[in-house]
XYZ file of C-alpha atoms in Angstrom:
421
model
C -14.857 -12.986 -6.645
C -12.660 -10.596 -8.613
C -9.322 -11.599 -10.128
C -6.922 -9.346 -11.989
C -4.272 -10.452 -14.466
C -1.428 -7.952 -14.823
C 0.080 -8.602 -18.208
C -3.323 -9.608 -19.542
C -2.145 -8.739 -23.047
C 0.250 -11.685 -23.011
C -0.241 -14.367 -25.640
C -0.315 -16.760 -22.649
C -3.630 -15.322 -21.478
C -6.022 -17.542 -23.500
C -4.418 -20.557 -21.793
C -5.254 -18.985 -18.440
C -8.774 -18.072 -19.556
C -9.402 -21.628 -20.732
C -8.357 -22.955 -17.319
C -10.564 -20.479 -15.462
C -13.526 -21.457 -17.654
C -13.066 -25.222 -17.379
C -12.425 -25.156 -13.636
C -15.123 -22.641 -12.727
C -16.526 -24.983 -10.087
C -13.240 -24.776 -8.178
C -12.780 -21.042 -8.636
C -16.110 -19.227 -9.208
C -14.922 -15.926 -10.667
C -17.538 -13.227 -11.095
C -15.209 -10.602 -12.588
C -11.892 -11.088 -14.374
C -9.885 -8.013 -15.306
C -7.106 -8.083 -17.875
C -4.784 -5.108 -17.584
C -1.864 -4.226 -19.828
C -0.336 -1.059 -21.271
C -0.557 -2.615 -24.760
C -4.009 -1.552 -25.954
C -3.589 -3.342 -29.289
C -3.079 -6.684 -27.572
C -5.931 -6.113 -25.120
C -8.143 -5.348 -28.108
C -7.500 -8.850 -29.430
C -7.207 -10.931 -26.278
C -10.132 -9.360 -24.419
C -12.772 -10.332 -27.026
C -11.203 -13.795 -27.496
C -11.312 -14.345 -23.736
C -14.996 -13.432 -23.619
C -15.699 -15.837 -26.489
C -13.888 -18.647 -24.652
C -15.923 -17.963 -21.509
C -19.139 -17.963 -23.534
C -18.354 -21.206 -25.369
C -17.534 -23.002 -22.123
C -20.537 -21.558 -20.304
C -18.728 -19.412 -17.744
C -21.053 -16.687 -16.424
C -18.260 -14.360 -15.254
C -17.600 -10.938 -16.722
C -14.268 -10.163 -18.435
C -13.113 -6.565 -18.730
C -9.950 -4.958 -20.051
C -8.193 -1.764 -19.038
C -4.862 0.024 -19.182
C -5.616 1.642 -15.799
C -3.694 -0.509 -13.322
C -5.158 1.115 -10.207
C -8.719 0.527 -11.402
C -7.841 -3.026 -12.411
C -6.547 -4.067 -9.008
C -9.104 -2.133 -6.949
C -11.145 -4.664 -4.974
C -9.365 -7.675 -6.442
C -9.227 -10.789 -4.270
C -6.105 -11.980 -6.079
C -3.720 -10.445 -8.592
C -1.758 -12.628 -11.006
C 1.488 -11.204 -12.363
C 2.632 -12.424 -15.785
C 4.451 -9.425 -17.225
C 7.605 -9.138 -19.308
C 9.355 -5.784 -18.974
C 10.939 -4.930 -22.311
C 8.988 -7.618 -24.166
C 10.493 -10.208 -26.468
C 13.019 -7.650 -27.749
C 14.656 -7.523 -24.310
C 14.515 -11.309 -24.072
C 16.306 -11.601 -27.411
C 19.133 -9.470 -26.032
C 19.275 -11.495 -22.791
C 19.805 -14.637 -24.852
C 22.393 -13.096 -27.177
C 25.051 -10.833 -25.649
C 26.240 -13.265 -22.915
C 27.300 -15.657 -25.693
C 30.029 -13.211 -26.750
C 32.113 -14.269 -23.759
C 31.150 -17.926 -23.864
C 28.432 -17.741 -21.192
C 24.918 -19.067 -21.584
C 22.285 -16.555 -22.651
C 18.952 -17.370 -21.022
C 16.042 -15.374 -19.669
C 16.080 -16.722 -16.113
C 19.632 -17.743 -15.322
C 23.118 -16.371 -15.831
C 23.666 -12.819 -17.016
C 20.440 -12.743 -19.014
C 18.455 -13.799 -15.968
C 20.069 -11.040 -13.922
C 19.181 -8.485 -16.593
C 15.553 -9.608 -16.448
C 15.560 -9.363 -12.651
C 16.941 -5.830 -12.755
C 14.258 -4.742 -15.221
C 11.439 -6.546 -13.456
C 11.785 -6.192 -9.679
C 11.177 -2.406 -9.474
C 8.137 -2.658 -11.740
C 6.627 -5.557 -9.781
C 7.174 -3.784 -6.447
C 5.405 -0.691 -7.782
C 2.455 -2.847 -8.863
C 2.371 -4.574 -5.477
C 2.312 -1.248 -3.634
C -0.682 -0.182 -5.704
C -2.412 -3.436 -4.832
C -1.672 -2.880 -1.153
C -3.096 0.658 -1.268
C -6.389 -0.449 -2.810
C -6.787 -3.862 -1.196
C -4.183 -4.937 1.376
C -5.849 -8.349 1.808
C -5.377 -9.381 -1.822
C -3.076 -12.261 -2.637
C -0.380 -11.733 -5.250
C 0.477 -14.806 -7.338
C 3.696 -14.276 -9.254
C 4.342 -16.129 -12.501
C 6.796 -13.463 -13.675
C 10.373 -14.649 -14.130
C 12.786 -14.917 -12.495
C 10.109 -16.163 -10.085
C 12.424 -16.852 -7.129
C 13.996 -13.395 -7.078
C 10.736 -11.578 -7.819
C 8.850 -13.497 -5.123
C 11.609 -12.815 -2.615
C 11.377 -9.097 -3.417
C 7.616 -9.194 -2.799
C 7.905 -11.094 0.476
C 10.781 -8.932 1.709
C 8.547 -5.898 1.157
C 5.791 -7.485 3.257
C 3.321 -8.419 0.525
C 0.972 -11.411 0.627
C 2.630 -13.285 -2.195
C 3.540 -16.712 -3.489
C 5.500 -17.634 -6.592
C 4.260 -20.126 -9.149
C 6.075 -22.139 -11.824
C 4.740 -24.742 -14.238
C 7.770 -27.082 -14.101
C 6.436 -29.239 -11.259
C 2.912 -29.590 -12.611
C 4.324 -30.384 -16.047
C 6.466 -33.177 -14.635
C 3.558 -34.472 -12.552
C 1.406 -34.736 -15.696
C 4.235 -36.367 -17.660
C 4.948 -38.949 -14.968
C 1.248 -39.711 -14.556
C 0.999 -40.467 -18.280
C 4.051 -42.730 -18.147
C 2.646 -44.543 -15.117
C -0.855 -44.720 -16.623
C -2.447 -43.110 -13.585
C -4.291 -39.900 -12.714
C -2.157 -36.788 -12.066
C -3.794 -36.366 -8.662
C -2.275 -39.714 -7.636
C 1.277 -38.491 -8.302
C 3.059 -36.571 -5.546
C 6.523 -35.147 -6.202
C 9.324 -34.777 -3.696
C 10.289 -31.602 -5.541
C 13.131 -29.646 -3.982
C 15.276 -26.649 -4.860
C 14.980 -23.089 -6.058
C 12.915 -21.814 -8.950
C 14.365 -23.275 -12.168
C 16.906 -25.208 -10.095
C 14.965 -28.237 -8.871
C 15.231 -31.993 -8.588
C 12.600 -34.713 -8.197
C 14.098 -36.876 -5.461
C 11.058 -39.150 -5.216
C 7.844 -39.716 -7.161
C 5.154 -41.077 -4.854
C 1.820 -42.666 -5.628
C -1.185 -41.755 -3.515
C 0.248 -38.899 -1.462
C 3.319 -37.540 0.330
C 3.815 -40.837 2.168
C 3.063 -43.102 -0.777
C 5.284 -45.616 -2.556
C 8.317 -44.067 -4.283
C 8.215 -45.165 -7.919
C 11.081 -42.965 -9.135
C 13.438 -45.973 -9.547
C 10.755 -47.650 -11.641
C 10.294 -44.526 -13.758
C 14.013 -44.345 -14.464
C 14.283 -48.065 -15.183
C 11.257 -48.273 -17.494
C 11.111 -44.781 -18.996
C 14.568 -43.328 -18.459
C 15.258 -42.966 -22.194
C 12.066 -40.975 -22.741
C 12.735 -38.724 -19.744
C 16.349 -38.173 -20.836
C 15.228 -37.078 -24.309
C 12.761 -34.589 -22.793
C 15.469 -33.160 -20.525
C 18.087 -33.256 -23.298
C 20.504 -34.961 -20.945
C 22.236 -38.330 -21.457
C 20.434 -41.281 -19.914
C 23.572 -42.352 -17.946
C 23.598 -38.966 -16.206
C 20.108 -39.566 -14.820
C 21.114 -43.058 -13.727
C 24.169 -41.767 -11.881
C 22.282 -38.898 -10.244
C 19.423 -41.162 -9.167
C 17.010 -38.236 -9.400
C 15.197 -36.365 -12.164
C 16.444 -32.783 -12.543
C 14.393 -30.045 -14.138
C 15.329 -29.289 -17.738
C 16.851 -26.004 -16.546
C 19.673 -28.007 -14.964
C 20.980 -28.579 -18.485
C 22.322 -25.008 -18.375
C 24.532 -26.132 -15.477
C 25.257 -29.766 -16.331
C 25.915 -29.144 -20.056
C 26.762 -25.429 -20.127
C 29.362 -25.471 -22.901
C 27.199 -27.712 -25.062
C 24.267 -25.295 -24.657
C 26.440 -22.312 -25.580
C 27.743 -24.096 -28.682
C 24.173 -24.875 -29.778
C 22.988 -21.328 -29.138
C 25.687 -19.949 -31.415
C 24.478 -21.992 -34.379
C 20.682 -21.738 -34.295
C 17.959 -19.116 -33.781
C 17.366 -18.119 -30.170
C 14.292 -19.214 -28.272
C 13.313 -15.532 -28.106
C 13.288 -15.322 -31.912
C 11.176 -18.482 -32.113
C 8.704 -17.138 -29.553
C 8.494 -13.734 -31.255
C 7.544 -15.415 -34.542
C 5.056 -17.612 -32.719
C 3.496 -14.621 -30.964
C 3.022 -12.840 -34.283
C 1.137 -15.850 -35.607
C -0.875 -16.227 -32.405
C -1.971 -12.600 -32.446
C -3.100 -13.055 -36.039
C -5.180 -16.053 -34.956
C -6.601 -14.136 -31.989
C -7.872 -11.450 -34.372
C -10.282 -13.934 -35.960
C -13.741 -13.100 -34.535
C -14.767 -16.719 -35.097
C -12.082 -18.125 -32.804
C -13.559 -19.134 -29.447
C -10.943 -21.535 -28.074
C -7.211 -21.508 -27.446
C -5.404 -22.512 -30.658
C -3.190 -25.593 -30.793
C -0.183 -23.380 -31.530
C -0.386 -21.958 -28.007
C 0.845 -25.290 -26.615
C 4.211 -24.610 -28.276
C 4.485 -21.150 -26.713
C 5.458 -22.505 -23.291
C 3.752 -22.398 -19.915
C 2.033 -25.769 -20.253
C -0.465 -26.437 -17.427
C 0.087 -22.905 -16.092
C -3.671 -22.353 -16.031
C -4.326 -25.465 -13.947
C -1.604 -24.544 -11.462
C -2.874 -20.959 -11.206
C -6.492 -21.996 -10.672
C -5.481 -24.589 -8.089
C -3.381 -22.102 -6.147
C -5.928 -19.277 -6.286
C -8.719 -21.635 -5.192
C -6.718 -22.794 -2.175
C -5.727 -19.265 -1.156
C -9.169 -17.722 -1.618
C -11.547 -20.569 -0.759
C -9.552 -23.279 0.953
C -10.401 -25.445 -2.067
C -8.202 -26.984 -4.755
C -5.399 -29.457 -4.050
C -4.215 -29.664 -0.468
C -0.552 -29.936 -1.470
C 0.959 -27.772 -4.217
C 4.474 -26.844 -5.309
C 5.077 -23.130 -4.751
C 7.824 -20.604 -4.236
C 7.790 -19.395 -0.649
C 10.061 -18.464 2.253
C 12.444 -21.193 3.358
C 11.996 -20.666 7.108
C 14.046 -23.730 8.008
C 12.644 -26.058 5.331
C 16.146 -26.466 3.883
C 18.428 -25.967 6.896
C 21.493 -25.182 4.779
C 19.802 -22.071 3.331
C 18.878 -18.778 5.060
C 15.347 -18.506 6.405
C 14.586 -15.586 4.076
C 15.604 -17.492 0.950
C 12.762 -18.417 -1.406
C 12.575 -22.141 -2.112
C 10.410 -24.167 -4.474
C 8.914 -27.100 -2.577
C 5.584 -28.858 -1.963
C 3.484 -27.064 0.622
C 0.104 -27.245 2.276
C -1.894 -24.295 0.929
C -4.680 -22.676 2.948
C -6.282 -19.250 3.047
C -3.433 -18.264 5.364
C -0.758 -19.100 2.802
C 1.819 -21.842 2.315
C 3.281 -24.217 4.896
C 6.120 -26.246 3.338
C 6.048 -29.970 3.875
C 9.070 -31.613 5.524
C 11.932 -32.275 3.117
C 14.295 -35.249 3.385
C 18.012 -34.456 3.780
C 19.380 -33.158 0.483
C 22.401 -34.702 -1.236
C 25.404 -32.309 -1.001
C 25.696 -32.528 -4.796
C 22.408 -30.635 -5.064
C 22.540 -28.665 -1.809
C 25.855 -27.071 -2.793
C 24.485 -25.719 -6.054
C 21.335 -24.479 -4.295
C 23.453 -22.610 -1.745
C 25.594 -21.076 -4.473
C 22.604 -19.876 -6.497
C 20.871 -18.616 -3.351
C 23.895 -16.412 -2.650
C 23.717 -15.129 -6.221
C 19.976 -14.410 -5.858
C 20.669 -12.446 -2.670
C 23.186 -10.270 -4.521
C 20.913 -10.029 -7.566
C 18.070 -8.683 -5.444
C 20.389 -6.115 -3.882
C 21.356 -4.976 -7.380
C 17.720 -4.826 -8.477
C 16.674 -2.801 -5.430
C 19.601 -0.412 -5.174
C 21.366 -0.429 -8.535
C 25.004 0.355 -9.146
C 27.689 -1.230 -11.294
C 29.496 -2.796 -8.338
C 26.347 -4.621 -7.189
C 25.762 -5.965 -10.690
C 29.383 -7.123 -10.887
C 29.192 -8.881 -7.508
C 26.030 -10.760 -8.537
C 27.577 -11.884 -11.808
C 30.821 -12.937 -10.142
C 28.811 -15.030 -7.655
C 26.855 -16.866 -10.334
C 28.171 -20.411 -10.839
C 27.815 -20.088 -14.623
C 30.143 -17.052 -14.678
C 32.495 -16.931 -11.695
C 35.520 -15.250 -13.340
C 36.242 -11.572 -12.783
C 37.088 -10.851 -16.428
C 33.780 -12.322 -17.581
C 31.871 -10.581 -14.792
C 33.440 -7.225 -15.727
C 32.580 -7.549 -19.399
C 29.086 -8.868 -18.752
C 28.398 -6.025 -16.311
C 29.169 -3.447 -18.981
C 27.158 -5.336 -21.589
C 24.178 -5.734 -19.262
C 24.053 -2.035 -18.462
C 24.524 -1.029 -22.100
C 21.663 -3.239 -23.290
C 19.267 -2.310 -20.462
C 19.996 1.360 -19.817
C 16.462 2.475 -20.678
C 15.077 0.205 -17.941
C 17.622 1.062 -15.215
C 16.914 4.397 -13.556
C 20.362 4.468 -11.953
C 22.367 3.739 -15.118
């Protein structure tokens, strides 16, 4: 079995390698290829990855290359974890929207649109190369914004699913609070990527007892602190939103904070510098503790689980993925990409039935879905007017004066990545 990681030079990669090594019985990889245009990073992460495999007794071979076509040739699955423009572009995404009082963030608002515009054309080019060399390969997308990128892949006819670590992170957190095994916790997880709510937390399976009221009653303060939302808000909602909902539910508070402290991009850039220094140590043969602060917790477990189910029919039967709506949420178009629990087989994802969604949440989903539709049009076809329409549609912007200014700022800061600009 051959797997390829596009963006293998990411500082995330040792987390992924550790998961592949520990879960080798679920996903028996014979060859793992890390590909990235950054030769300096590959020169550090490739040897570290081989040392991790050796320490954990994985017999598979790890190779590195900057040749994308060679990397994906014959691959059974291709994992996408790239960041077009690197942390420098992320720093801009998180900065210039603040000038007009709008949140700056890498996956939502104007910054999220900028990332989509940079990323979608690159991902589609990679996917076409995969299709030319091996049309049966699965593409697993972890590249943000996952919903828009996955929709672009599916719209172009690729065998693709999107993956996010929010659901698996919450599953692990709830399991710890409930003092039970993660496999016993099933989430009624509904929404779009980075716009999701846990409407039930069930023990034992999709039809198990809903212990969400108990979680809120006994551990609501802890959960509220993690989400950085007031406890009374969770009580009134009666659900557990993802932490990304703070950008919507406390937008002005987030903007005020962002104007007075270093951006997350600056924090991550400093962390990556330190991580790369650690990776250069030839004696290091495990992922360092610092990597846990980098983000992407449990990404490796989710990726292994999904790849095992798609390639072998193994892994967990039910997993949270980003896939076509196709009637799962009847208030959204069939071609929208939703993030919901699904049965995963070698044929792909089949979403599980979803209970009727509260209009409070369904309305925001519909609004953001409309924005994502316009964002994808802008990413595929370019043009100032398309960018403006997407920004005007976004619920965190919504005013023509802001949309006009943000359009000009977005183009100015991303011109080198936009062929039409």
